[in-house]
Amino acid sequence: MSKEKKSGIMLNATNKLKNEMGRHFLAIEQAYRDGKPTAWATSGTPVEILYAMDVQAMLPENSATISAALKQSKNFIEIAEDQGYSYDLCSYFKTNVGAVSSKAEMSVGGIRKPTFMMSSDVICDTHVNWFQVQAERLNVPHFTLDIPHVVSNTNNRQREYFKKYVKEQLWELIDFITEVTGHEYNEEKAREVASNSYELGKIWQDVFELRKNIPCPVSTRDTFGGLFPLFTMPGLKSPIKLYKRMYKEAKARVNAGVGALENEEFRLIWGGIPFWFNLKFFSNLERWNAMIVYEPYVYAFSKYTNPNITKDDVLKHPVESMAELVLSFWYIYDLKTRVKKFKETIKEWKIDGVLLHNNMSCRPNSCGQYDLKRILMEELDIPSLVITSDMNDPRKLNETQVVNQIESFIEILRQRKEQ
Amino acid sequence: MKKIGIFDSGVETPEEIILAAGFISHRLFGDPTIEPDKVNEHIPPTHCVWTRNLLEQAIRGLDKDIVGIIATHGCDRTNREFDVWLKCINLDFMFFLNSPLKRNKISLKFFIDDMKELIAQLEDSFSVKVSSEKIKEAIKLMNKVRSLLMEISEFRSKMVLKGAEFHALVKKVQQIDKNEAVKLLEAKLEELKTKKATINKKYKKILLTGSDLDDTEFLEYIENLGFQIVIDDLGVGTKYFWNKVDENKEPIEALAKYHLEKPIHSTKFPSYERFDVIKKLAESYKVDGIINVAHKFCEPVLYDHPYLSKKFKELAIPYLFIEIEYNRESYKQLATRFEAFREII
């Protein structure tokens, strides 16, 4: 097996990501200078409502990944553990607690005290608990959205009253924001934000469509980082330009038959959040001519994946559409839908193998992976490997063991190709 | 009589609806004497030890009279694992009840809608009619159970009834026919009224809280180290009979209200209100200390612990936090911590 160093090519446009994120952080600084309201939001919440109401959004999860990428997360996590938070709790949460307690700069994952916090249990209970902890410590108001859980046998009748419940809470959220900030909801502004958000999500989906090509033009070098505007800036104009550039460049690669990796042999899915503290791990797959061409987690945040929600719906009824979208979000699919979606993806993106991250900080997402793995093998004859680690806590990655697992997994894929 | 099994990491399942449909409501509890085996093919070992144990038992085979399962949202484990239960358990009736995270008018309306859906699905699956009249009758019966438990519970602080014995009683009541439960509880109450306080007065009086602790032997183990559990804040405890369902209201609304007005669990928002409940209980029962026990990987309790610890420290109320595995062998390792706590209080 060849192990020589091979490097995939990153899109030039991705280099501009730093500028885009820089713009986001400058906007935060500016908001504090101008006395504009700010809010912490957990991923999966309707950040668009914040922008529509002229509130500057800040995502502590995004900040936590910065700490990890800069090898600071372990220090912050240990600070939180010293304060009594268990080794077994979410590493994003603990990174945030440690960073805030130690008054870390934004450049290393610190985050300033907001005017208020907005969370929801759409992805996990942790989001709600996390903001409860920090809202109490920082003494700021906190609004949480209760998103009913769609399970494998939820019927359409249930979906209707689920949607009604979420919609009512979104209006309640809007009232809460008005009460805290004095800013009124403006339907026209909400439409403009919704339109931008829709466009951003759709271009991201277009980029993923291009990844169906062999060779794949875009690697995780572009997608893992490229994801952040979807979290932090949905509804703003500027990231749209960046995504358009990414698309244009990727399209040119497709037209020229050029892939992100010179000799692409194995096309993989990465299920789950990456190890932000060790992104090198993913580019190292290139040594074996293996390439991740689809990440459900990264795709999920393109948001507009529900075919029942059209651009027209989003523009005419931004709040109502949001209620439907939070209930049908790739990252939280029930097991039955998740299996179906994996099967479709494997076929369309011509996948050879699936890597699933049993993330000790995201138990809700890890639950069901063993069944998913078995079904993919039994019904599609697609090998999968479950890797146990953590998204932000480097202490929970046994790199030697994982590399050995990957090596054996690639060997299996190679043998199957040779047969 | 056939049973409907309840998988709930809180106690927010409206048992009255199950009774009105003509079934015994039977809450599923763990069995710490069995080792995880088949569950390892479905749920990673780094997930909640208690819910893994429940699934292990379910795969091995549920009580033969159980004809359906209601999983009620407590924490993330319930909704995520429910999908796995659907894959592993071959029962015609499987319902996930979205007990709301929040407690306000909007969530009350939603809970009512979800209970109505539960009723519709029960009626459809079993060809039964769950009428308002039947639910009202069931509410009366359950209120009787609650009243008796409230009364019996007080014998713990009178040093007549061991906390572990009471725990076993509440557990049994959650699994049996409720008419039988009333008879059992009435007999127990009569017996207790004739008894004198025989529990060693030197035992330290504690309030027990934490995850949904269901292994009575664990409580026995604690009490044998020189404690008396005089009050608790548990699902197999006061949360099961905190107050009564309003018998004069429309029954489904009354049930939804009852569950949303109970003392909050760590699985719901804002769980920090749990502090107020525990504080009030600790003061009323003049406890010597509070013991908060989390099952390994029980995230909601782990999140609340530092806050509770800080608040009780401010009040100078002794507080001990313990994490436990779900097997009895591991309890022994905790003796030193319990003994040290007993010494300091």
PDB file of C-alpha atoms in Angstrom, chain A residues 44-307:
ATOM      1  CA  GLY A  44     -29.792  24.680  14.095  1.00  0.00           C
ATOM      2  CA  THR A  45     -31.615  27.731  15.460  1.00  0.00           C
ATOM      3  CA  PRO A  46     -33.056  30.308  13.029  1.00  0.00           C
ATOM      4  CA  VAL A  47     -30.145  32.737  12.995  1.00  0.00           C
ATOM      5  CA  GLU A  48     -31.947  34.487  10.119  1.00  0.00           C
ATOM      6  CA  ILE A  49     -34.436  35.926  12.624  1.00  0.00           C
ATOM      7  CA  LEU A  50     -31.552  37.622  14.433  1.00  0.00           C
ATOM      8  CA  TYR A  51     -30.289  39.258  11.261  1.00  0.00           C
ATOM      9  CA  ALA A  52     -33.826  40.196  10.234  1.00  0.00           C
ATOM     10  CA  MET A  53     -34.183  42.017  13.546  1.00  0.00           C
ATOM     11  CA  ASP A  54     -30.806  43.713  13.315  1.00  0.00           C
ATOM     12  CA  VAL A  55     -29.157  41.654  16.029  1.00  0.00           C
ATOM     13  CA  GLN A  56     -25.548  40.556  15.529  1.00  0.00           C
ATOM     14  CA  ALA A  57     -25.273  36.763  15.760  1.00  0.00           C
ATOM     15  CA  MET A  58     -22.414  34.937  17.468  1.00  0.00           C
ATOM     16  CA  LEU A  59     -22.087  31.148  17.461  1.00  0.00           C
ATOM     17  CA  PRO A  60     -20.096  29.737  20.371  1.00  0.00           C
ATOM     18  CA  GLU A  61     -19.751  26.420  18.520  1.00  0.00           C
ATOM     19  CA  ASN A  62     -17.929  28.237  15.765  1.00  0.00           C
ATOM     20  CA  SER A  63     -15.666  29.879  18.344  1.00  0.00           C
ATOM     21  CA  ALA A  64     -15.002  26.520  19.972  1.00  0.00           C
ATOM     22  CA  THR A  65     -13.773  25.062  16.680  1.00  0.00           C
ATOM     23  CA  ILE A  66     -11.324  27.962  16.383  1.00  0.00           C
ATOM     24  CA  SER A  67      -9.924  27.049  19.788  1.00  0.00           C
ATOM     25  CA  ALA A  68      -9.542  23.456  18.646  1.00  0.00           C
ATOM     26  CA  ALA A  69      -7.874  24.359  15.360  1.00  0.00           C
ATOM     27  CA  LEU A  70      -5.412  26.550  17.310  1.00  0.00           C
ATOM     28  CA  LYS A  71      -4.756  23.705  19.800  1.00  0.00           C
ATOM     29  CA  GLN A  72      -6.310  25.694  22.627  1.00  0.00           C
ATOM     30  CA  SER A  73      -9.431  23.649  23.265  1.00  0.00           C
ATOM     31  CA  LYS A  74      -7.792  21.173  25.635  1.00  0.00           C
ATOM     32  CA  ASN A  75      -6.767  24.001  27.993  1.00  0.00           C
ATOM     33  CA  PHE A  76     -10.253  25.472  27.984  1.00  0.00           C
ATOM     34  CA  ILE A  77     -11.877  22.072  28.474  1.00  0.00           C
ATOM     35  CA  GLU A  78      -9.691  21.410  31.494  1.00  0.00           C
ATOM     36  CA  ILE A  79     -10.628  24.771  32.999  1.00  0.00           C
ATOM     37  CA  ALA A  80     -14.303  23.783  32.721  1.00  0.00           C
ATOM     38  CA  GLU A  81     -13.601  20.377  34.227  1.00  0.00           C
ATOM     39  CA  ASP A  82     -11.886  22.085  37.160  1.00  0.00           C
ATOM     40  CA  GLN A  83     -15.169  23.925  37.676  1.00  0.00           C
ATOM     41  CA  GLY A  84     -17.018  20.622  38.052  1.00  0.00           C
ATOM     42  CA  TYR A  85     -18.146  19.874  34.502  1.00  0.00           C
ATOM     43  CA  SER A  86     -17.723  16.196  33.798  1.00  0.00           C
ATOM     44  CA  TYR A  87     -15.161  14.645  31.479  1.00  0.00           C
ATOM     45  CA  ASP A  88     -18.154  13.101  29.678  1.00  0.00           C
ATOM     46  CA  LEU A  89     -19.893  16.362  28.793  1.00  0.00           C
ATOM     47  CA  CYS A  90     -19.801  18.091  25.395  1.00  0.00           C
ATOM     48  CA  SER A  91     -16.374  19.461  24.492  1.00  0.00           C
ATOM     49  CA  TYR A  92     -17.823  22.476  22.644  1.00  0.00           C
ATOM     50  CA  PHE A  93     -19.636  23.420  25.834  1.00  0.00           C
ATOM     51  CA  LYS A  94     -16.531  22.992  27.964  1.00  0.00           C
ATOM     52  CA  THR A  95     -14.359  24.875  25.479  1.00  0.00           C
ATOM     53  CA  ASN A  96     -16.820  27.763  25.696  1.00  0.00           C
ATOM     54  CA  VAL A  97     -16.943  27.677  29.495  1.00  0.00           C
ATOM     55  CA  GLY A  98     -13.129  27.645  29.702  1.00  0.00           C
ATOM     56  CA  ALA A  99     -12.694  30.359  27.077  1.00  0.00           C
ATOM     57  CA  VAL A 100     -15.226  32.683  28.704  1.00  0.00           C
ATOM     58  CA  SER A 101     -13.894  32.029  32.218  1.00  0.00           C
ATOM     59  CA  SER A 102     -10.370  32.834  31.137  1.00  0.00           C
ATOM     60  CA  LYS A 103     -11.512  35.875  29.123  1.00  0.00           C
ATOM     61  CA  ALA A 104      -9.862  34.505  25.991  1.00  0.00           C
ATOM     62  CA  GLU A 105      -9.581  36.731  22.921  1.00  0.00           C
ATOM     63  CA  MET A 106     -11.937  36.140  20.004  1.00  0.00           C
ATOM     64  CA  SER A 107      -8.945  35.139  17.888  1.00  0.00           C
ATOM     65  CA  VAL A 108      -8.450  31.995  19.999  1.00  0.00           C
ATOM     66  CA  GLY A 109     -12.110  31.139  20.452  1.00  0.00           C
ATOM     67  CA  GLY A 110     -13.165  33.590  23.102  1.00  0.00           C
ATOM     68  CA  ILE A 111     -16.585  35.145  22.825  1.00  0.00           C
ATOM     69  CA  ARG A 112     -18.080  38.250  24.363  1.00  0.00           C
ATOM     70  CA  LYS A 113     -21.055  38.549  26.658  1.00  0.00           C
ATOM     71  CA  PRO A 114     -24.152  38.921  24.462  1.00  0.00           C
ATOM     72  CA  THR A 115     -27.338  40.899  24.952  1.00  0.00           C
ATOM     73  CA  PHE A 116     -29.262  37.616  25.019  1.00  0.00           C
ATOM     74  CA  MET A 117     -28.996  33.930  24.105  1.00  0.00           C
ATOM     75  CA  MET A 118     -31.082  31.778  21.783  1.00  0.00           C
ATOM     76  CA  SER A 119     -30.931  27.988  21.951  1.00  0.00           C
ATOM     77  CA  SER A 120     -33.008  25.003  20.969  1.00  0.00           C
ATOM     78  CA  ASP A 121     -33.123  21.260  21.501  1.00  0.00           C
ATOM     79  CA  VAL A 122     -33.383  20.563  17.784  1.00  0.00           C
ATOM     80  CA  ILE A 123     -29.945  18.932  17.740  1.00  0.00           C
ATOM     81  CA  CYS A 124     -29.402  18.078  21.385  1.00  0.00           C
ATOM     82  CA  ASP A 125     -30.397  18.824  24.967  1.00  0.00           C
ATOM     83  CA  THR A 126     -26.845  20.012  25.485  1.00  0.00           C
ATOM     84  CA  HIS A 127     -27.516  23.232  23.586  1.00  0.00           C
ATOM     85  CA  VAL A 128     -30.254  24.134  26.062  1.00  0.00           C
ATOM     86  CA  ASN A 129     -28.230  23.109  29.106  1.00  0.00           C
ATOM     87  CA  TRP A 130     -25.154  24.906  27.816  1.00  0.00           C
ATOM     88  CA  PHE A 131     -26.927  28.244  27.412  1.00  0.00           C
ATOM     89  CA  GLN A 132     -28.743  27.782  30.695  1.00  0.00           C
ATOM     90  CA  VAL A 133     -25.348  27.487  32.377  1.00  0.00           C
ATOM     91  CA  GLN A 134     -23.872  30.492  30.606  1.00  0.00           C
ATOM     92  CA  ALA A 135     -26.983  32.695  30.789  1.00  0.00           C
ATOM     93  CA  GLU A 136     -26.970  32.260  34.554  1.00  0.00           C
ATOM     94  CA  ARG A 137     -23.251  32.919  34.839  1.00  0.00           C
ATOM     95  CA  LEU A 138     -23.279  35.962  32.571  1.00  0.00           C
ATOM     96  CA  ASN A 139     -26.674  37.139  33.766  1.00  0.00           C
ATOM     97  CA  VAL A 140     -28.311  37.558  30.356  1.00  0.00           C
ATOM     98  CA  PRO A 141     -31.811  36.602  29.143  1.00  0.00           C
ATOM     99  CA  HIS A 142     -32.138  33.256  27.382  1.00  0.00           C
ATOM    100  CA  PHE A 143     -34.846  32.025  25.034  1.00  0.00           C
ATOM    101  CA  THR A 144     -35.048  28.377  24.090  1.00  0.00           C
ATOM    102  CA  LEU A 145     -37.070  26.780  21.321  1.00  0.00           C
ATOM    103  CA  ASP A 146     -38.568  23.375  22.010  1.00  0.00           C
ATOM    104  CA  ILE A 147     -38.487  21.413  18.768  1.00  0.00           C
ATOM    105  CA  PRO A 148     -40.569  18.225  18.891  1.00  0.00           C
ATOM    106  CA  HIS A 149     -38.640  15.106  17.995  1.00  0.00           C
ATOM    107  CA  VAL A 150     -39.544  13.474  14.725  1.00  0.00           C
ATOM    108  CA  VAL A 151     -38.968   9.723  15.060  1.00  0.00           C
ATOM    109  CA  SER A 152     -39.112   6.927  12.487  1.00  0.00           C
ATOM    110  CA  ASN A 153     -42.868   6.397  12.830  1.00  0.00           C
ATOM    111  CA  THR A 154     -44.019  10.039  13.170  1.00  0.00           C
ATOM    112  CA  ASN A 155     -47.016  10.514  10.866  1.00  0.00           C
ATOM    113  CA  ASN A 156     -48.134  13.498   8.785  1.00  0.00           C
ATOM    114  CA  ARG A 157     -50.894  14.413  11.204  1.00  0.00           C
ATOM    115  CA  GLN A 158     -48.269  14.755  13.950  1.00  0.00           C
ATOM    116  CA  ARG A 159     -46.002  16.806  11.714  1.00  0.00           C
ATOM    117  CA  GLU A 160     -48.796  19.326  11.300  1.00  0.00           C
ATOM    118  CA  TYR A 161     -49.189  20.088  15.002  1.00  0.00           C
ATOM    119  CA  PHE A 162     -45.414  19.898  15.490  1.00  0.00           C
ATOM    120  CA  LYS A 163     -45.098  22.633  12.892  1.00  0.00           C
ATOM    121  CA  LYS A 164     -47.806  24.706  14.553  1.00  0.00           C
ATOM    122  CA  TYR A 165     -45.998  24.412  17.895  1.00  0.00           C
ATOM    123  CA  VAL A 166     -42.675  25.541  16.410  1.00  0.00           C
ATOM    124  CA  LYS A 167     -44.309  28.374  14.497  1.00  0.00           C
ATOM    125  CA  GLU A 168     -45.971  29.697  17.655  1.00  0.00           C
ATOM    126  CA  GLN A 169     -42.655  29.605  19.454  1.00  0.00           C
ATOM    127  CA  LEU A 170     -40.922  31.477  16.637  1.00  0.00           C
ATOM    128  CA  TRP A 171     -43.415  34.301  17.041  1.00  0.00           C
ATOM    129  CA  GLU A 172     -42.841  34.130  20.763  1.00  0.00           C
ATOM    130  CA  LEU A 173     -39.102  34.402  20.078  1.00  0.00           C
ATOM    131  CA  ILE A 174     -39.694  37.481  17.949  1.00  0.00           C
ATOM    132  CA  ASP A 175     -41.660  39.077  20.814  1.00  0.00           C
ATOM    133  CA  PHE A 176     -38.849  38.171  23.189  1.00  0.00           C
ATOM    134  CA  ILE A 177     -36.246  39.827  20.946  1.00  0.00           C
ATOM    135  CA  THR A 178     -38.375  42.957  20.681  1.00  0.00           C
ATOM    136  CA  GLU A 179     -38.761  43.063  24.426  1.00  0.00           C
ATOM    137  CA  VAL A 180     -35.028  42.663  25.070  1.00  0.00           C
ATOM    138  CA  THR A 181     -33.690  44.876  22.267  1.00  0.00           C
ATOM    139  CA  GLY A 182     -36.527  47.211  21.339  1.00  0.00           C
ATOM    140  CA  HIS A 183     -36.139  46.087  17.708  1.00  0.00           C
ATOM    141  CA  GLU A 184     -39.348  45.314  15.848  1.00  0.00           C
ATOM    142  CA  TYR A 185     -39.802  42.510  13.353  1.00  0.00           C
ATOM    143  CA  ASN A 186     -39.889  43.831   9.805  1.00  0.00           C
ATOM    144  CA  GLU A 187     -41.432  41.510   7.229  1.00  0.00           C
ATOM    145  CA  GLU A 188     -39.621  43.130   4.321  1.00  0.00           C
ATOM    146  CA  LYS A 189     -36.232  42.790   5.991  1.00  0.00           C
ATOM    147  CA  ALA A 190     -37.115  39.205   6.933  1.00  0.00           C
ATOM    148  CA  ARG A 191     -37.818  38.440   3.258  1.00  0.00           C
ATOM    149  CA  GLU A 192     -34.511  39.931   2.180  1.00  0.00           C
ATOM    150  CA  VAL A 193     -32.650  37.881   4.793  1.00  0.00           C
ATOM    151  CA  ALA A 194     -34.600  34.740   3.852  1.00  0.00           C
ATOM    152  CA  SER A 195     -33.784  35.271   0.197  1.00  0.00           C
ATOM    153  CA  ASN A 196     -30.052  35.583   0.938  1.00  0.00           C
ATOM    154  CA  SER A 197     -30.123  32.574   3.220  1.00  0.00           C
ATOM    155  CA  TYR A 198     -31.915  30.528   0.582  1.00  0.00           C
ATOM    156  CA  GLU A 199     -29.430  31.521  -2.082  1.00  0.00           C
ATOM    157  CA  LEU A 200     -26.461  30.718   0.167  1.00  0.00           C
ATOM    158  CA  GLY A 201     -27.844  27.277   0.985  1.00  0.00           C
ATOM    159  CA  LYS A 202     -28.668  26.498  -2.620  1.00  0.00           C
ATOM    160  CA  ILE A 203     -25.196  27.420  -3.924  1.00  0.00           C
ATOM    161  CA  TRP A 204     -23.686  25.212  -1.252  1.00  0.00           C
ATOM    162  CA  GLN A 205     -25.920  22.398  -2.493  1.00  0.00           C
ATOM    163  CA  ASP A 206     -24.768  23.122  -6.045  1.00  0.00           C
ATOM    164  CA  VAL A 207     -21.159  22.758  -4.919  1.00  0.00           C
ATOM    165  CA  PHE A 208     -22.098  19.374  -3.484  1.00  0.00           C
ATOM    166  CA  GLU A 209     -23.769  18.416  -6.761  1.00  0.00           C
ATOM    167  CA  LEU A 210     -20.430  18.971  -8.491  1.00  0.00           C
ATOM    168  CA  ARG A 211     -18.834  16.563  -6.037  1.00  0.00           C
ATOM    169  CA  LYS A 212     -20.787  13.761  -7.686  1.00  0.00           C
ATOM    170  CA  ASN A 213     -18.244  13.933 -10.483  1.00  0.00           C
ATOM    171  CA  ILE A 214     -15.287  11.592 -10.711  1.00  0.00           C
ATOM    172  CA  PRO A 215     -12.770  12.892  -9.879  1.00  0.00           C
ATOM    173  CA  CYS A 216     -14.353  14.980  -7.158  1.00  0.00           C
ATOM    174  CA  PRO A 217     -13.373  18.647  -7.513  1.00  0.00           C
ATOM    175  CA  VAL A 218     -13.787  19.669  -3.870  1.00  0.00           C
ATOM    176  CA  SER A 219     -12.263  18.117  -0.771  1.00  0.00           C
ATOM    177  CA  THR A 220     -12.738  18.497   2.980  1.00  0.00           C
ATOM    178  CA  ARG A 221     -10.023  21.164   2.831  1.00  0.00           C
ATOM    179  CA  ASP A 222     -12.755  23.349   1.342  1.00  0.00           C
ATOM    180  CA  THR A 223     -15.902  22.016   2.954  1.00  0.00           C
ATOM    181  CA  PHE A 224     -15.073  21.778   6.659  1.00  0.00           C
ATOM    182  CA  GLY A 225     -13.939  25.387   6.829  1.00  0.00           C
ATOM    183  CA  GLY A 226     -16.292  26.541   4.110  1.00  0.00           C
ATOM    184  CA  LEU A 227     -19.210  25.548   6.237  1.00  0.00           C
ATOM    185  CA  PHE A 228     -18.896  28.403   8.722  1.00  0.00           C
ATOM    186  CA  PRO A 229     -20.750  31.144   6.849  1.00  0.00           C
ATOM    187  CA  LEU A 230     -23.795  28.841   6.823  1.00  0.00           C
ATOM    188  CA  PHE A 231     -23.695  28.838  10.619  1.00  0.00           C
ATOM    189  CA  THR A 232     -22.771  32.388  11.301  1.00  0.00           C
ATOM    190  CA  MET A 233     -23.980  34.477   8.372  1.00  0.00           C
ATOM    191  CA  PRO A 234     -27.108  32.963   6.855  1.00  0.00           C
ATOM    192  CA  GLY A 235     -29.081  35.865   5.463  1.00  0.00           C
ATOM    193  CA  LEU A 236     -26.140  38.134   4.663  1.00  0.00           C
ATOM    194  CA  LYS A 237     -25.017  38.944   1.149  1.00  0.00           C
ATOM    195  CA  SER A 238     -21.251  38.700   1.447  1.00  0.00           C
ATOM    196  CA  PRO A 239     -20.786  34.908   1.851  1.00  0.00           C
ATOM    197  CA  ILE A 240     -22.883  34.335  -1.274  1.00  0.00           C
ATOM    198  CA  LYS A 241     -20.071  35.807  -3.345  1.00  0.00           C
ATOM    199  CA  LEU A 242     -17.578  33.460  -1.740  1.00  0.00           C
ATOM    200  CA  TYR A 243     -19.730  30.402  -2.410  1.00  0.00           C
ATOM    201  CA  LYS A 244     -20.271  31.509  -6.003  1.00  0.00           C
ATOM    202  CA  ARG A 245     -16.509  31.677  -6.453  1.00  0.00           C
ATOM    203  CA  MET A 246     -16.123  28.238  -4.958  1.00  0.00           C
ATOM    204  CA  TYR A 247     -18.769  26.913  -7.305  1.00  0.00           C
ATOM    205  CA  LYS A 248     -17.257  28.563 -10.359  1.00  0.00           C
ATOM    206  CA  GLU A 249     -13.830  27.194  -9.625  1.00  0.00           C
ATOM    207  CA  ALA A 250     -15.135  23.721  -8.872  1.00  0.00           C
ATOM    208  CA  LYS A 251     -17.141  23.766 -12.100  1.00  0.00           C
ATOM    209  CA  ALA A 252     -14.024  24.689 -14.053  1.00  0.00           C
ATOM    210  CA  ARG A 253     -12.268  21.727 -12.493  1.00  0.00           C
ATOM    211  CA  VAL A 254     -15.092  19.438 -13.486  1.00  0.00           C
ATOM    212  CA  ASN A 255     -15.019  20.756 -17.048  1.00  0.00           C
ATOM    213  CA  ALA A 256     -11.286  20.185 -17.186  1.00  0.00           C
ATOM    214  CA  GLY A 257     -11.582  16.731 -15.615  1.00  0.00           C
ATOM    215  CA  VAL A 258      -9.393  17.809 -12.712  1.00  0.00           C
ATOM    216  CA  GLY A 259     -10.004  16.500  -9.224  1.00  0.00           C
ATOM    217  CA  ALA A 260      -8.992  17.853  -5.845  1.00  0.00           C
ATOM    218  CA  LEU A 261      -6.877  14.713  -5.544  1.00  0.00           C
ATOM    219  CA  GLU A 262      -4.635  13.600  -8.353  1.00  0.00           C
ATOM    220  CA  ASN A 263      -5.344   9.875  -8.212  1.00  0.00           C
ATOM    221  CA  GLU A 264      -8.747   9.493  -6.652  1.00  0.00           C
ATOM    222  CA  GLU A 265      -9.414   5.828  -5.951  1.00  0.00           C
ATOM    223  CA  PHE A 266     -11.785   5.645  -2.995  1.00  0.00           C
ATOM    224  CA  ARG A 267     -14.762   7.889  -2.470  1.00  0.00           C
ATOM    225  CA  LEU A 268     -15.914   8.146   1.128  1.00  0.00           C
ATOM    226  CA  ILE A 269     -18.625   9.669   3.292  1.00  0.00           C
ATOM    227  CA  TRP A 270     -17.663  11.203   6.629  1.00  0.00           C
ATOM    228  CA  GLY A 271     -20.652  10.949   8.955  1.00  0.00           C
ATOM    229  CA  GLY A 272     -20.468  13.348  11.887  1.00  0.00           C
ATOM    230  CA  ILE A 273     -18.508  16.365  13.032  1.00  0.00           C
ATOM    231  CA  PRO A 274     -14.763  16.281  12.208  1.00  0.00           C
ATOM    232  CA  PHE A 275     -11.942  16.413  14.735  1.00  0.00           C
ATOM    233  CA  TRP A 276     -11.404  20.158  14.608  1.00  0.00           C
ATOM    234  CA  PHE A 277      -8.145  19.815  16.509  1.00  0.00           C
ATOM    235  CA  ASN A 278      -6.727  17.476  13.869  1.00  0.00           C
ATOM    236  CA  LEU A 279      -7.990  18.396  10.407  1.00  0.00           C
ATOM    237  CA  LYS A 280      -4.716  16.991   9.083  1.00  0.00           C
ATOM    238  CA  PHE A 281      -6.250  13.569   9.718  1.00  0.00           C
ATOM    239  CA  PHE A 282      -8.635  14.135   6.811  1.00  0.00           C
ATOM    240  CA  SER A 283      -6.021  15.294   4.349  1.00  0.00           C
ATOM    241  CA  ASN A 284      -3.904  12.320   5.379  1.00  0.00           C
ATOM    242  CA  LEU A 285      -6.513  10.063   3.827  1.00  0.00           C
ATOM    243  CA  GLU A 286      -5.129  11.294   0.536  1.00  0.00           C
ATOM    244  CA  ARG A 287      -2.051   9.148   1.147  1.00  0.00           C
ATOM    245  CA  TRP A 288      -4.222   6.198   0.310  1.00  0.00           C
ATOM    246  CA  ASN A 289      -5.861   7.961  -2.630  1.00  0.00           C
ATOM    247  CA  ALA A 290      -8.991   8.180  -0.546  1.00  0.00           C
ATOM    248  CA  MET A 291     -11.199  11.210  -0.612  1.00  0.00           C
ATOM    249  CA  ILE A 292     -14.200  12.297   1.398  1.00  0.00           C
ATOM    250  CA  VAL A 293     -16.735  13.482  -1.153  1.00  0.00           C
ATOM    251  CA  TYR A 294     -19.777  13.933   1.073  1.00  0.00           C
ATOM    252  CA  GLU A 295     -20.268  15.004   4.681  1.00  0.00           C
ATOM    253  CA  PRO A 296     -23.934  14.898   5.843  1.00  0.00           C
ATOM    254  CA  TYR A 297     -23.097  17.268   8.687  1.00  0.00           C
ATOM    255  CA  VAL A 298     -21.677  19.867   6.299  1.00  0.00           C
ATOM    256  CA  TYR A 299     -24.479  19.440   3.778  1.00  0.00           C
ATOM    257  CA  ALA A 300     -27.159  19.643   6.469  1.00  0.00           C
ATOM    258  CA  PHE A 301     -26.497  23.293   7.192  1.00  0.00           C
ATOM    259  CA  SER A 302     -27.437  24.249   3.653  1.00  0.00           C
ATOM    260  CA  LYS A 303     -30.831  24.079   5.385  1.00  0.00           C
ATOM    261  CA  TYR A 304     -33.147  24.167   2.354  1.00  0.00           C
ATOM    262  CA  THR A 305     -33.221  20.438   1.723  1.00  0.00           C
ATOM    263  CA  ASN A 306     -36.945  19.876   2.207  1.00  0.00           C
ATOM    264  CA  PRO A 307     -38.509  19.665  -1.267  1.00  0.00           C
TER     265      PRO A 307
END
